[in-house]
mmCIF file of C-alpha atoms in Angstrom:
data_model
loop_
_atom_site.group_PDB
_atom_site.id
_atom_site.type_symbol
_atom_site.label_atom_id
_atom_site.label_comp_id
_atom_site.label_asym_id
_atom_site.label_seq_id
_atom_site.Cartn_x
_atom_site.Cartn_y
_atom_site.Cartn_z
ATOM 1 C CA VAL A 1 -0.425 4.144 -1.740
ATOM 2 C CA TYR A 2 -1.582 2.315 -4.879
ATOM 3 C CA LYS A 3 -2.059 -0.968 -3.019
ATOM 4 C CA ARG A 4 -3.996 0.641 -0.176
ATOM 5 C CA GLN A 5 -6.118 2.683 -2.562
ATOM 6 C CA ALA A 6 -6.948 -0.294 -4.745
ATOM 7 C CA LEU A 7 -7.584 -2.820 -1.990
ATOM 8 C CA HIS A 8 -9.472 -0.681 0.491
ATOM 9 C CA GLU A 9 -11.307 1.915 -1.536
ATOM 10 C CA ALA A 10 -12.106 0.344 -4.910
ATOM 11 C CA ASN A 11 -15.629 -0.484 -3.775
ATOM 12 C CA LYS A 12 -16.160 2.866 -2.017
ATOM 13 C CA ILE A 13 -14.984 5.338 -4.659
ATOM 14 C CA ASP A 14 -16.294 5.486 -8.191
ATOM 15 C CA PHE A 15 -13.370 5.976 -10.608
ATOM 16 C CA ALA A 16 -15.522 5.680 -13.746
ATOM 17 C CA ASN A 17 -15.129 9.370 -14.630
ATOM 18 C CA THR A 18 -11.496 9.681 -13.549
ATOM 19 C CA MET A 19 -8.972 10.659 -16.201
ATOM 20 C CA VAL A 20 -5.530 9.125 -15.744
ATOM 21 C CA PHE A 21 -2.267 10.480 -17.161
ATOM 22 C CA ASN A 22 1.217 9.326 -16.263
ATOM 23 C CA LEU A 23 4.140 11.672 -15.727
ATOM 24 C CA TYR A 24 6.874 9.670 -17.401
ATOM 25 C CA GLU A 25 7.891 6.376 -18.975
ATOM 26 C CA TYR A 26 11.243 4.848 -19.767
ATOM 27 C CA TYR A 27 11.998 5.421 -23.452
ATOM 28 C CA GLU A 28 12.066 2.473 -25.831
ATOM 29 C CA ILE A 29 10.762 -0.002 -23.259
ATOM 30 C CA SER A 30 7.877 -2.334 -24.090
ATOM 31 C CA LYS A 31 4.504 -1.846 -22.416
ATOM 32 C CA GLY A 32 4.756 -5.196 -20.629
ATOM 33 C CA HIS A 33 8.384 -4.877 -19.519
ATOM 34 C CA PRO A 34 8.814 -5.434 -15.747
ATOM 35 C CA PHE A 35 10.394 -1.957 -15.376
ATOM 36 C CA SER A 36 7.692 -0.190 -17.373
ATOM 37 C CA VAL A 37 5.886 2.569 -15.495
ATOM 38 C CA ARG A 38 2.757 1.587 -17.445
ATOM 39 C CA LYS A 39 2.953 -1.977 -16.114
ATOM 40 C CA PHE A 40 3.549 -0.724 -12.565
ATOM 41 C CA ILE A 41 0.513 1.591 -12.690
ATOM 42 C CA GLU A 42 -1.728 -0.970 -14.380
ATOM 43 C CA ASP A 43 -0.800 -3.837 -12.047
ATOM 44 C CA GLY A 44 -0.717 -1.740 -8.899
ATOM 45 C CA LEU A 45 -3.847 0.348 -9.396
ATOM 46 C CA LEU A 46 -5.661 0.589 -12.711
ATOM 47 C CA ASN A 47 -6.532 -3.101 -13.043
ATOM 48 C CA LYS A 48 -8.071 -3.004 -9.566
ATOM 49 C CA ILE A 49 -10.433 -0.041 -9.909
ATOM 50 C CA ASN A 50 -13.340 0.778 -12.216
ATOM 51 C CA VAL A 51 -11.613 3.425 -14.348
ATOM 52 C CA LYS A 52 -12.765 3.297 -17.982
ATOM 53 C CA GLN A 53 -10.086 2.249 -20.479
ATOM 54 C CA GLU A 54 -10.850 5.267 -22.666
ATOM 55 C CA ASN A 55 -10.004 7.517 -19.695
ATOM 56 C CA ILE A 56 -6.501 6.092 -19.302
ATOM 57 C CA HIS A 57 -3.778 8.071 -21.071
ATOM 58 C CA LEU A 58 -0.373 6.486 -20.527
ATOM 59 C CA LEU A 59 2.719 7.574 -22.407
ATOM 60 C CA ASP A 60 3.801 5.397 -25.324
ATOM 61 C CA SER A 61 7.531 4.778 -25.037
ATOM 62 C CA THR A 62 7.779 3.287 -28.512
ATOM 63 C CA ILE A 63 7.165 6.553 -30.407
ATOM 64 C CA PRO A 64 10.062 7.178 -32.812
ATOM 65 C CA GLU A 65 12.316 10.023 -31.718
ATOM 66 C CA ALA A 66 11.528 11.947 -34.903
ATOM 67 C CA LYS A 67 7.842 12.093 -33.870
ATOM 68 C CA MET A 68 8.393 12.783 -30.164
ATOM 69 C CA ASP A 69 7.750 16.555 -30.280
ATOM 70 C CA GLU A 70 4.456 16.047 -32.105
ATOM 71 C CA TYR A 71 3.453 13.209 -29.743
ATOM 72 C CA THR A 72 4.212 15.116 -26.532
ATOM 73 C CA LYS A 73 2.383 18.214 -27.792
ATOM 74 C CA LYS A 74 -0.667 16.066 -28.505
ATOM 75 C CA TYR A 75 -0.388 14.532 -25.008
ATOM 76 C CA ASP A 76 -0.245 18.026 -23.446
ATOM 77 C CA ASP A 77 -3.161 19.186 -25.622
ATOM 78 C CA THR A 78 -5.224 16.195 -24.456
ATOM 79 C CA ILE A 79 -4.600 17.126 -20.816
ATOM 80 C CA LYS A 80 -5.674 20.724 -21.523
ATOM 81 C CA ALA A 81 -8.747 19.642 -23.524
ATOM 82 C CA LEU A 82 -9.917 17.439 -20.658
ATOM 83 C CA GLY A 83 -9.677 20.276 -18.154
ATOM 84 C CA GLY A 84 -6.128 19.997 -16.849
ATOM 85 C CA ILE A 85 -4.938 18.151 -13.775
ATOM 86 C CA ASP A 86 -6.709 18.583 -10.442
ATOM 87 C CA ILE A 87 -4.855 16.002 -8.331
ATOM 88 C CA LEU A 88 -1.337 14.706 -8.833
ATOM 89 C CA LEU A 89 -0.208 11.548 -7.050
ATOM 90 C CA LEU A 90 3.556 11.622 -7.163
ATOM 91 C CA GLY A 91 5.919 9.214 -5.460
ATOM 92 C CA VAL A 92 9.311 10.152 -4.099
ATOM 93 C CA GLY A 93 12.099 7.748 -5.017
ATOM 94 C CA ASN A 94 14.611 6.293 -2.609
ATOM 95 C CA MET A 95 17.142 8.916 -3.725
ATOM 96 C CA GLY A 96 14.733 11.806 -3.187
ATOM 97 C CA HIS A 97 13.776 12.098 -6.843
ATOM 98 C CA MET A 98 10.317 12.738 -8.302
ATOM 99 C CA GLY A 99 9.398 11.695 -11.807
ATOM 100 C CA LEU A 100 12.985 10.738 -12.574
ATOM 101 C CA CYS A 101 14.183 14.274 -11.834
ATOM 102 C CA LEU A 102 17.084 13.569 -9.552
ATOM 103 C CA LEU A 103 18.036 16.026 -6.853
ATOM 104 C CA TYR A 104 20.726 18.546 -7.814
ATOM 105 C CA THR A 105 20.239 17.978 -11.560
#
């Protein structure tokens, strides 16, 4: 989906006013790590469309555990302040999971 969207529609759809939030990130993984969700989203989509950097809100996996509650509340508050989420693009993993929520868990 990301590849098709980026390659075929980047010049047809204006993403300048799009707000981007990600659902999850692996904890304590660097932003450039090959398994980082941030890297996957940036390489697969965000770096190929005209979304403004200030409109991209990706989870920071390096937040200390002691500050996690405060950080996630601020992330939720940002989503609410910007009007909520209208469209959610969510992949289904090869084991039937969505957003790392495995089936039967």
